[in-house]
Amino acid sequence: MLAKQKSTSQLGFYSTFEEQLSHGHPLYILANRIDWKIFDEAFKKHYSASQGAPAKPIRLMVSLLILKQLRNLSDESVVEQWAENAYYQYFGGEQLFSVKPPCVATELVEFRKRIGEEGVELIFKESIRINGKDADDDNLSGDTTVQEKNITYPTDDKLYKKIIVKCQKIAAEENIELRQSYKFTVKKLSTIQRFKKNKGGFAKARKASKKIKTIAGRLVREIERKLEPDDASKYAMDVSLFKKVLAQKRSDSNKTYSLHEPEVKCYTKGKEHKKFEFGSKASFLITQNTGVVVGALNFSDNVHDSKTLPAAIQQYERLMNKEPKNIFLDRGYRGQKMINNTTLHTPKPDKNITATKRKRLSRRAAIEPVIGHLKHDYRMARNYLKGTVGDAINVMLAASAINFKRMMNKWKEQLAFWALKFLQLLNFYCNNIFNRTLKITF
């Protein structure tokens, strides 16, 4: 149910945040620049007007999502720190300091599911609007990267052992008596695998790996055979996934690398320090002159870079209500030269290249540090959100956070600039009026 609007005419005898907090703090400024009403109007359709318990305010939940990415925090940490930080609370719409947590951490999970990709794209759109004229550039730079998923490095043995554990768990839940649990057998085989680098250990470890795969197959077949018809449909997807993992070979395509995240793909980007990356592909567009992120899209399929551009341009048109004129790309995008009215530029040997085009192609490299910051400062290095929807949400929230942070840094610089000007003027006034130099530095 939608929460009732709070009356802020008289909240108490204590002073409000408006009087307590610094009006020059970036979070304070950002709280007053964001148009929170658009989120209330867009997200109220996800709530019932009369049924259910009153929900948390929409502004509060949106602010927590922004702060989570902005400060690189987990759901649990942002909820905990909210109760300790007055600026966080003002950003979330509070008028007086509260010592209680705003919500349970799992409510953020439910809120992300509730608004979905469409709702998060609205947050991303607002982050672009906050940047004003800096986001209005017809020349863009584009690139892709891999958003790694929070999974262990996949090996066949790990997958087989997880299948064994899951089969044992299903048997316990459905009261199925297994012919043999293989608990201690798997433990002994794992010990043999640990010493594969000893003399003669490789042959023994290889036999142990084959034995573990055989045990996993036996348990899957036994579980499938002994499940009741009603329960068989309940575990049909799990059993089908187990069979696929057991049947896949090294040369197969569309392999499964994780049981709890089966959509994960393997990417080879040619990095010397990291040969393989497991996750999803993310495409970004930034303005060439200012570096505002104006496009952030996730792809669950392992598609060629050039195939990501049509969808990326469509998203840009939705967000900016216009088409980009030029997009400057690296050589991984070789192929198309035009998409609708947008010209695609990739570097190639050209003796007659103009100085402007050469400069813009060189300027494309500025997207690389932006992607680096997205990964290491805004929670894209390892994605903890579930499924392909979680991948898409995390990419757009990271792009929103870096856009908000860009404006916060600009406001800091402006504040420092005017403070310096004030001190210089004060020193000048003292020197000329009182013939006395103030030793004030900034």
CSV table of C-alpha atoms in Angstrom, one decimal:
chain,number,residue,atom,x,y,z
A,1,MET,CA,0.0,0.0,0.0
A,2,LEU,CA,1.2,3.5,-0.7
A,3,ALA,CA,2.6,5.4,2.3
A,4,LYS,CA,0.7,8.4,3.5
A,5,GLN,CA,2.3,11.8,3.0
A,6,LYS,CA,3.9,13.2,6.2
A,7,SER,CA,3.0,16.7,7.4
A,8,THR,CA,6.1,18.8,7.7
A,9,SER,CA,4.5,22.0,8.9
A,10,GLN,CA,5.5,21.5,12.5
A,11,LEU,CA,7.7,18.5,13.2
A,12,GLY,CA,8.7,19.4,16.8
A,13,PHE,CA,10.6,21.8,18.9
A,14,TYR,CA,14.0,20.9,17.6
A,15,SER,CA,15.7,22.4,14.6
A,16,THR,CA,15.4,20.7,11.2
A,17,PHE,CA,18.2,19.5,8.8
A,18,GLU,CA,17.7,22.8,6.9
A,19,GLU,CA,19.2,24.7,9.8
A,20,GLN,CA,21.7,22.1,11.0
A,21,LEU,CA,23.5,20.9,7.8
A,22,SER,CA,25.9,22.7,5.6
A,23,HIS,CA,24.1,24.0,2.5
A,24,GLY,CA,27.4,23.6,0.5
A,25,HIS,CA,27.7,19.9,1.1
A,26,PRO,CA,27.4,18.0,-2.2
A,27,LEU,CA,24.8,15.5,-0.9
A,28,TYR,CA,22.7,18.4,0.4
A,29,ILE,CA,22.9,20.1,-3.1
A,30,LEU,CA,22.2,16.9,-4.9
A,31,ALA,CA,19.1,16.2,-2.7
A,32,ASN,CA,17.6,19.5,-3.8
A,33,ARG,CA,18.6,19.1,-7.5
A,34,ILE,CA,17.0,15.7,-8.1
A,35,ASP,CA,13.3,15.8,-9.1
A,36,TRP,CA,12.0,13.2,-6.6
A,37,LYS,CA,8.4,13.7,-7.8
A,38,ILE,CA,9.0,11.8,-11.0
A,39,PHE,CA,9.9,8.7,-9.1
A,40,ASP,CA,6.7,9.0,-6.9
A,41,GLU,CA,4.6,9.3,-10.1
A,42,ALA,CA,6.3,6.5,-12.0
A,43,PHE,CA,6.5,4.0,-9.2
A,44,LYS,CA,3.2,4.4,-7.5
A,45,LYS,CA,1.6,2.0,-10.0
A,46,HIS,CA,3.6,-0.8,-8.3
A,47,TYR,CA,1.7,-0.3,-5.1
A,48,SER,CA,-1.9,-0.8,-4.0
A,49,ALA,CA,-3.7,2.3,-2.8
A,50,SER,CA,-5.7,0.5,-0.2
A,51,GLN,CA,-4.4,-3.1,0.5
A,52,GLY,CA,-1.4,-4.3,2.4
A,53,ALA,CA,0.8,-2.7,5.0
A,54,PRO,CA,2.0,0.9,4.4
A,55,ALA,CA,5.2,0.8,2.3
A,56,LYS,CA,8.3,2.8,2.9
A,57,PRO,CA,8.4,6.2,1.1
A,58,ILE,CA,9.5,5.9,-2.6
A,59,ARG,CA,12.0,8.7,-2.2
A,60,LEU,CA,13.7,6.9,0.7
A,61,MET,CA,14.0,3.6,-1.3
A,62,VAL,CA,15.4,5.4,-4.4
A,63,SER,CA,17.8,7.4,-2.3
A,64,LEU,CA,19.1,4.2,-0.7
A,65,LEU,CA,19.8,2.7,-4.1
A,66,ILE,CA,21.7,5.8,-5.2
A,67,LEU,CA,23.7,5.9,-2.0
A,68,LYS,CA,24.5,2.2,-2.2
A,69,GLN,CA,26.2,2.7,-5.6
A,70,LEU,CA,27.6,6.2,-4.9
A,71,ARG,CA,29.5,5.0,-1.7
A,72,ASN,CA,30.2,1.4,-3.0
A,73,LEU,CA,28.3,-0.2,-0.1
A,74,SER,CA,26.3,-3.4,0.3
A,75,ASP,CA,22.5,-3.4,1.1
A,76,GLU,CA,23.3,-4.1,4.7
A,77,SER,CA,26.0,-1.4,5.0
A,78,VAL,CA,23.9,1.4,3.4
A,79,VAL,CA,21.0,0.7,5.8
A,80,GLU,CA,23.4,0.6,8.8
A,81,GLN,CA,25.2,3.8,7.8
A,82,TRP,CA,21.9,5.7,7.0
A,83,ALA,CA,21.1,5.6,10.8
A,84,GLU,CA,24.5,7.2,11.5
A,85,ASN,CA,24.7,9.9,8.8
A,86,ALA,CA,22.6,13.1,8.9
A,87,TYR,CA,23.3,13.9,5.2
A,88,TYR,CA,22.1,10.4,4.1
A,89,GLN,CA,18.9,11.0,6.0
A,90,TYR,CA,18.3,14.4,4.5
A,91,PHE,CA,19.0,12.9,1.1
A,92,GLY,CA,16.3,10.3,1.8
A,93,GLY,CA,13.7,13.0,2.6
A,94,GLU,CA,13.9,13.1,6.4
A,95,GLN,CA,13.5,16.4,8.3
A,96,LEU,CA,14.8,15.3,11.7
A,97,PHE,CA,17.6,12.9,12.7
A,98,SER,CA,16.5,9.3,13.3
A,99,VAL,CA,18.4,6.7,15.2
A,100,LYS,CA,16.5,3.8,13.7
A,101,PRO,CA,17.4,2.0,10.5
A,102,PRO,CA,15.2,3.1,7.5
A,103,CYS,CA,14.3,-0.4,6.5
A,104,VAL,CA,15.5,-4.0,6.5
A,105,ALA,CA,18.2,-4.7,3.9
A,106,THR,CA,16.1,-7.3,2.1
A,107,GLU,CA,13.5,-4.5,1.3
A,108,LEU,CA,16.0,-3.1,-1.1
A,109,VAL,CA,16.0,-6.4,-3.0
A,110,GLU,CA,12.2,-6.4,-3.2
A,111,PHE,CA,12.2,-2.7,-4.3
A,112,ARG,CA,14.6,-3.4,-7.1
A,113,LYS,CA,12.4,-6.3,-8.3
A,114,ARG,CA,9.4,-4.1,-8.0
A,115,ILE,CA,10.6,-1.3,-10.2
A,116,GLY,CA,12.7,-3.5,-12.6
A,117,GLU,CA,14.9,-2.4,-15.4
A,118,GLU,CA,12.4,0.3,-16.5
A,119,GLY,CA,12.5,2.0,-13.1
A,120,VAL,CA,16.2,1.9,-12.8
A,121,GLU,CA,16.5,3.4,-16.3
A,122,LEU,CA,14.4,6.3,-15.0
A,123,ILE,CA,17.0,6.9,-12.2
A,124,PHE,CA,19.7,6.8,-14.9
A,125,LYS,CA,17.8,9.4,-17.0
A,126,GLU,CA,17.6,11.7,-14.0
A,127,SER,CA,21.4,11.4,-13.4
A,128,ILE,CA,21.9,12.6,-17.0
A,129,ARG,CA,19.5,15.5,-16.6
A,130,ILE,CA,21.4,16.6,-13.4
A,131,ASN,CA,24.5,17.2,-15.6
A,132,GLY,CA,22.6,19.7,-17.7
A,133,LYS,CA,24.4,21.0,-20.8
A,134,ASP,CA,27.4,18.8,-20.2
A,135,ALA,CA,25.3,15.8,-21.3
A,136,ASP,CA,24.2,17.5,-24.5
A,137,ASP,CA,26.8,16.4,-27.0
A,138,ASP,CA,26.3,14.9,-30.4
A,139,ASN,CA,29.7,13.2,-30.4
A,140,LEU,CA,30.0,10.1,-28.3
A,141,SER,CA,32.6,7.5,-27.4
A,142,GLY,CA,31.6,3.8,-27.1
A,143,ASP,CA,33.1,0.7,-25.6
A,144,THR,CA,32.2,-2.6,-24.0
A,145,THR,CA,33.4,-4.4,-20.9
A,146,VAL,CA,32.7,-7.5,-19.0
A,147,GLN,CA,30.7,-7.3,-15.7
A,148,GLU,CA,31.9,-10.2,-13.8
A,149,LYS,CA,29.4,-12.2,-11.7
A,150,ASN,CA,29.9,-13.2,-8.1
A,151,ILE,CA,30.7,-16.9,-8.8
A,152,THR,CA,33.7,-19.0,-8.1
A,153,TYR,CA,36.2,-19.8,-10.9
A,154,PRO,CA,34.4,-22.6,-12.7
A,155,THR,CA,35.9,-26.1,-13.0
A,156,ASP,CA,34.2,-29.4,-13.9
A,157,ASP,CA,35.1,-30.9,-10.5
A,158,LYS,CA,33.5,-27.9,-8.6
A,159,LEU,CA,30.3,-28.3,-10.6
A,160,TYR,CA,30.1,-32.1,-10.1
A,161,LYS,CA,30.6,-31.7,-6.4
A,162,LYS,CA,27.9,-29.1,-6.2
A,163,ILE,CA,25.5,-31.4,-8.1
A,164,ILE,CA,26.2,-34.1,-5.5
A,165,VAL,CA,25.5,-31.8,-2.6
A,166,LYS,CA,22.3,-30.5,-4.3
A,167,CYS,CA,21.1,-34.1,-4.9
A,168,GLN,CA,21.7,-35.0,-1.3
A,169,LYS,CA,19.8,-31.9,-0.2
A,170,ILE,CA,16.8,-32.8,-2.5
A,171,ALA,CA,16.8,-36.3,-1.1
A,172,ALA,CA,16.7,-35.0,2.5
A,173,GLU,CA,13.9,-32.5,1.7
A,174,GLU,CA,11.7,-35.1,0.0
A,175,ASN,CA,12.6,-38.0,2.3
A,176,ILE,CA,14.2,-40.1,-0.4
A,177,GLU,CA,16.4,-42.9,0.8
A,178,LEU,CA,19.5,-43.0,-1.4
A,179,ARG,CA,21.2,-46.3,-2.1
A,180,GLN,CA,24.5,-44.6,-1.1
A,181,SER,CA,25.2,-40.9,-0.1
A,182,TYR,CA,28.8,-41.1,-1.2
A,183,LYS,CA,29.7,-38.5,1.5
A,184,PHE,CA,32.9,-40.0,2.7
A,185,THR,CA,33.8,-41.4,-0.8
A,186,VAL,CA,33.7,-37.8,-2.3
A,187,LYS,CA,35.8,-36.6,0.6
A,188,LYS,CA,38.5,-39.3,0.0
A,189,LEU,CA,38.5,-38.5,-3.8
A,190,SER,CA,38.9,-34.8,-3.0
A,191,THR,CA,42.0,-35.6,-0.9
A,192,ILE,CA,43.5,-37.5,-3.8
A,193,GLN,CA,42.9,-34.5,-6.0
A,194,ARG,CA,44.7,-32.2,-3.6
A,195,PHE,CA,48.0,-34.1,-4.0
A,196,LYS,CA,47.9,-34.3,-7.8
A,197,LYS,CA,51.4,-32.6,-8.1
A,198,ASN,CA,53.0,-35.4,-6.1
A,199,LYS,CA,54.8,-38.2,-7.9
A,200,GLY,CA,52.2,-40.2,-9.8
A,201,GLY,CA,49.5,-37.9,-8.6
A,202,PHE,CA,48.2,-36.7,-11.9
A,203,ALA,CA,47.0,-40.1,-13.0
A,204,LYS,CA,45.3,-40.7,-9.6
A,205,ALA,CA,43.7,-37.3,-9.6
A,206,ARG,CA,42.3,-37.9,-13.2
A,207,LYS,CA,40.8,-41.2,-12.1
A,208,ALA,CA,39.3,-39.4,-9.0
A,209,SER,CA,37.7,-36.7,-11.2
A,210,LYS,CA,36.1,-39.4,-13.4
A,211,LYS,CA,34.8,-41.2,-10.3
A,212,ILE,CA,33.3,-37.9,-9.0
A,213,LYS,CA,31.5,-37.3,-12.3
A,214,THR,CA,30.2,-40.9,-12.2
A,215,ILE,CA,28.9,-40.5,-8.7
A,216,ALA,CA,27.1,-37.2,-9.7
A,217,GLY,CA,25.4,-39.0,-12.6
A,218,ARG,CA,24.3,-41.9,-10.4
A,219,LEU,CA,22.7,-39.5,-7.9
A,220,VAL,CA,20.9,-37.4,-10.5
A,221,ARG,CA,19.4,-40.6,-12.1
A,222,GLU,CA,18.4,-42.0,-8.7
A,223,ILE,CA,16.8,-38.7,-7.7
A,224,GLU,CA,14.9,-38.5,-11.0
A,225,ARG,CA,13.8,-42.1,-10.6
A,226,LYS,CA,12.6,-41.9,-7.0
A,227,LEU,CA,10.8,-38.5,-7.1
A,228,GLU,CA,7.0,-38.6,-6.9
A,229,PRO,CA,5.2,-37.2,-10.0
A,230,ASP,CA,4.2,-34.0,-8.2
A,231,ASP,CA,7.7,-33.4,-6.9
A,232,ALA,CA,9.3,-34.2,-10.3
A,233,SER,CA,7.8,-31.1,-11.8
A,234,LYS,CA,9.1,-29.1,-8.9
A,235,TYR,CA,12.7,-30.1,-9.5
A,236,ALA,CA,12.5,-30.5,-13.3
A,237,MET,CA,14.6,-27.4,-14.0
A,238,ASP,CA,17.2,-28.4,-11.5
A,239,VAL,CA,17.5,-32.0,-12.8
A,240,SER,CA,17.6,-30.7,-16.4
A,241,LEU,CA,20.5,-28.3,-15.5
A,242,PHE,CA,22.4,-31.2,-13.7
A,243,LYS,CA,22.1,-33.3,-16.9
A,244,LYS,CA,23.3,-30.5,-19.1
A,245,VAL,CA,26.4,-29.9,-16.9
A,246,LEU,CA,27.2,-33.7,-16.9
A,247,ALA,CA,26.8,-34.0,-20.7
A,248,GLN,CA,28.7,-30.8,-21.7
A,249,LYS,CA,32.2,-31.2,-23.2
A,250,ARG,CA,35.2,-28.9,-23.5
A,251,SER,CA,34.5,-27.9,-27.1
A,252,ASP,CA,30.7,-27.2,-26.6
A,253,SER,CA,29.2,-23.7,-26.9
A,254,ASN,CA,26.7,-22.2,-24.5
A,255,LYS,CA,28.2,-24.1,-21.6
A,256,THR,CA,26.9,-23.7,-18.0
A,257,TYR,CA,29.6,-22.3,-15.6
A,258,SER,CA,27.5,-21.9,-12.5
A,259,LEU,CA,24.5,-23.8,-11.0
A,260,HIS,CA,23.0,-20.8,-9.2
A,261,GLU,CA,23.8,-18.4,-12.1
A,262,PRO,CA,23.3,-20.5,-15.3
A,263,GLU,CA,23.1,-17.4,-17.5
A,264,VAL,CA,26.8,-16.6,-16.9
A,265,LYS,CA,28.9,-16.6,-20.1
A,266,CYS,CA,32.7,-16.9,-20.6
A,267,TYR,CA,34.5,-13.9,-22.3
A,268,THR,CA,38.0,-13.8,-23.6
A,269,LYS,CA,39.2,-10.1,-23.9
A,270,GLY,CA,42.9,-10.8,-24.5
A,271,LYS,CA,44.0,-9.5,-21.1
A,272,GLU,CA,47.3,-10.8,-20.0
A,273,HIS,CA,46.5,-10.8,-16.3
A,274,LYS,CA,43.0,-12.3,-16.8
A,275,LYS,CA,42.5,-14.6,-19.7
A,276,PHE,CA,38.9,-15.5,-19.0
A,277,GLU,CA,36.1,-13.4,-17.4
A,278,PHE,CA,32.7,-14.9,-16.4
A,279,GLY,CA,29.7,-12.7,-16.4
A,280,SER,CA,27.8,-10.5,-18.9
A,281,LYS,CA,28.8,-7.9,-21.5
A,282,ALA,CA,28.1,-4.2,-20.7
A,283,SER,CA,28.0,-1.5,-23.4
A,284,PHE,CA,28.7,2.2,-22.5
A,285,LEU,CA,28.3,5.5,-24.4
A,286,ILE,CA,29.9,8.7,-23.0
A,287,THR,CA,30.0,12.3,-24.2
A,288,GLN,CA,33.4,13.1,-25.8
A,289,ASN,CA,33.9,16.5,-24.4
A,290,THR,CA,32.7,16.1,-20.8
A,291,GLY,CA,32.6,12.3,-20.1
A,292,VAL,CA,29.0,12.1,-19.0
A,293,VAL,CA,27.7,8.5,-19.3
A,294,VAL,CA,24.6,8.7,-21.6
A,295,GLY,CA,24.3,5.0,-22.4
A,296,ALA,CA,24.6,1.9,-20.2
A,297,LEU,CA,23.2,-1.4,-21.4
A,298,ASN,CA,23.8,-5.0,-20.4
A,299,PHE,CA,23.8,-8.0,-22.7
A,300,SER,CA,23.3,-11.5,-21.4
A,301,ASP,CA,24.4,-13.1,-24.7
A,302,ASN,CA,28.0,-13.3,-25.9
A,303,VAL,CA,27.5,-11.0,-28.9
A,304,HIS,CA,30.1,-9.2,-31.0
A,305,ASP,CA,30.8,-5.6,-30.0
A,306,SER,CA,29.3,-4.2,-33.2
A,307,LYS,CA,26.0,-6.0,-32.6
A,308,THR,CA,25.5,-4.1,-29.3
A,309,LEU,CA,25.3,-0.7,-31.0
A,310,PRO,CA,21.7,-0.8,-32.3
A,311,ALA,CA,20.3,-1.4,-28.8
A,312,ALA,CA,22.7,1.1,-27.3
A,313,ILE,CA,21.6,3.8,-29.7
A,314,GLN,CA,17.9,3.0,-29.0
A,315,GLN,CA,18.5,3.5,-25.3
A,316,TYR,CA,20.3,6.8,-26.0
A,317,GLU,CA,17.2,7.9,-28.1
A,318,ARG,CA,14.9,7.0,-25.2
A,319,LEU,CA,17.0,8.9,-22.7
A,320,MET,CA,17.9,12.0,-24.7
A,321,ASN,CA,15.0,12.2,-27.2
A,322,LYS,CA,17.4,12.5,-30.1
A,323,GLU,CA,19.9,10.5,-32.3
A,324,PRO,CA,23.6,10.8,-31.8
A,325,LYS,CA,25.5,12.2,-34.8
A,326,ASN,CA,28.9,10.5,-34.4
A,327,ILE,CA,30.1,7.6,-32.2
A,328,PHE,CA,33.8,6.9,-32.0
A,329,LEU,CA,34.8,3.3,-31.3
A,330,ASP,CA,37.8,1.0,-31.2
A,331,ARG,CA,38.7,-1.6,-33.8
A,332,GLY,CA,36.6,-4.2,-32.1
A,333,TYR,CA,33.6,-2.6,-33.7
A,334,ARG,CA,34.7,-3.1,-37.3
A,335,GLY,CA,31.8,-3.6,-39.6
A,336,GLN,CA,28.9,-1.2,-40.0
A,337,LYS,CA,29.6,2.5,-40.8
A,338,MET,CA,26.1,3.9,-40.3
A,339,ILE,CA,23.1,3.1,-38.1
A,340,ASN,CA,20.1,5.2,-39.2
A,341,ASN,CA,21.5,8.7,-39.1
A,342,THR,CA,24.5,7.9,-36.8
A,343,THR,CA,28.0,7.7,-38.2
A,344,LEU,CA,30.3,5.1,-36.7
A,345,HIS,CA,34.0,5.9,-36.7
A,346,THR,CA,36.7,3.3,-36.1
A,347,PRO,CA,40.5,3.9,-36.5
A,348,LYS,CA,42.2,2.7,-39.6
A,349,PRO,CA,45.3,3.6,-41.7
A,350,ASP,CA,44.3,6.8,-43.5
A,351,LYS,CA,46.8,9.3,-44.9
A,352,ASN,CA,44.1,11.9,-45.6
A,353,ILE,CA,42.6,11.9,-42.1
A,354,THR,CA,41.6,15.3,-40.8
A,355,ALA,CA,43.1,16.7,-37.6
A,356,THR,CA,39.7,17.0,-36.0
A,357,LYS,CA,38.8,13.3,-36.7
A,358,ARG,CA,42.3,12.2,-35.5
A,359,LYS,CA,41.7,14.1,-32.3
A,360,ARG,CA,38.3,12.6,-31.7
A,361,LEU,CA,39.5,9.1,-32.4
A,362,SER,CA,42.3,9.7,-29.8
A,363,ARG,CA,39.8,11.2,-27.4
A,364,ARG,CA,37.8,7.9,-27.5
A,365,ALA,CA,40.4,6.4,-25.2
A,366,ALA,CA,39.0,8.6,-22.4
A,367,ILE,CA,36.2,6.0,-21.9
A,368,GLU,CA,38.7,3.5,-20.6
A,369,PRO,CA,39.3,5.2,-17.2
A,370,VAL,CA,35.5,5.8,-16.9
A,371,ILE,CA,35.0,2.1,-17.2
A,372,GLY,CA,37.7,1.5,-14.7
A,373,HIS,CA,36.0,3.8,-12.1
A,374,LEU,CA,32.6,2.2,-12.8
A,375,LYS,CA,34.1,-1.2,-11.9
A,376,HIS,CA,36.3,-0.3,-8.9
A,377,ASP,CA,34.3,2.6,-7.4
A,378,TYR,CA,30.7,1.9,-8.3
A,379,ARG,CA,30.2,-1.9,-7.7
A,380,MET,CA,30.7,-3.2,-11.2
A,381,ALA,CA,33.9,-5.1,-10.6
A,382,ARG,CA,31.8,-8.0,-9.2
A,383,ASN,CA,28.0,-8.1,-9.5
A,384,TYR,CA,26.2,-9.5,-6.5
A,385,LEU,CA,22.6,-9.0,-7.9
A,386,LYS,CA,20.7,-12.1,-9.0
A,387,GLY,CA,20.1,-13.1,-12.7
A,388,THR,CA,20.1,-11.2,-15.9
A,389,VAL,CA,17.8,-8.5,-14.5
A,390,GLY,CA,20.3,-8.0,-11.7
A,391,ASP,CA,23.0,-7.5,-14.3
A,392,ALA,CA,21.1,-4.9,-16.2
A,393,ILE,CA,20.1,-3.0,-13.0
A,394,ASN,CA,23.7,-3.0,-11.6
A,395,VAL,CA,25.1,-1.5,-14.9
A,396,MET,CA,22.6,1.3,-15.0
A,397,LEU,CA,22.9,2.1,-11.2
A,398,ALA,CA,26.7,2.2,-11.6
A,399,ALA,CA,26.3,4.7,-14.5
A,400,SER,CA,23.8,6.8,-12.5
A,401,ALA,CA,26.2,6.9,-9.6
A,402,ILE,CA,29.2,8.1,-11.6
A,403,ASN,CA,27.0,10.8,-13.2
A,404,PHE,CA,25.8,12.0,-9.8
A,405,LYS,CA,29.4,11.9,-8.4
A,406,ARG,CA,30.6,14.0,-11.4
A,407,MET,CA,28.3,16.8,-10.4
A,408,MET,CA,29.1,16.5,-6.7
A,409,ASN,CA,32.8,16.9,-7.6
A,410,LYS,CA,32.0,20.0,-9.7
A,411,TRP,CA,30.1,21.5,-6.8
A,412,LYS,CA,33.1,20.9,-4.5
A,413,GLU,CA,35.4,22.6,-7.0
A,414,GLN,CA,33.0,25.6,-7.2
A,415,LEU,CA,32.8,25.9,-3.5
A,416,ALA,CA,36.6,25.7,-3.2
A,417,PHE,CA,37.0,28.3,-6.0
A,418,TRP,CA,34.7,30.9,-4.3
A,419,ALA,CA,36.2,30.3,-0.9
A,420,LEU,CA,39.7,31.0,-2.4
A,421,LYS,CA,38.3,34.1,-4.1
A,422,PHE,CA,36.9,35.3,-0.8
A,423,LEU,CA,40.2,34.9,1.0
A,424,GLN,CA,42.1,36.7,-1.8
A,425,LEU,CA,39.6,39.6,-1.6
A,426,LEU,CA,39.9,39.7,2.1
A,427,ASN,CA,43.7,39.8,1.9
A,428,PHE,CA,43.6,42.5,-0.7
A,429,TYR,CA,41.2,44.6,1.4
A,430,CYS,CA,43.4,44.3,4.5
A,431,ASN,CA,46.5,45.2,2.6
A,432,ASN,CA,45.1,48.3,1.0
A,433,ILE,CA,42.9,49.6,3.9
A,434,PHE,CA,44.8,48.6,7.0
A,435,ASN,CA,48.3,48.0,5.5
A,436,ARG,CA,48.3,44.7,7.2
A,437,THR,CA,48.7,41.3,5.6
A,438,LEU,CA,46.6,38.4,6.9
A,439,LYS,CA,48.3,35.1,6.9
A,440,ILE,CA,45.3,33.2,5.6
A,441,THR,CA,45.8,30.3,3.2
A,442,PHE,CA,43.5,27.9,1.6
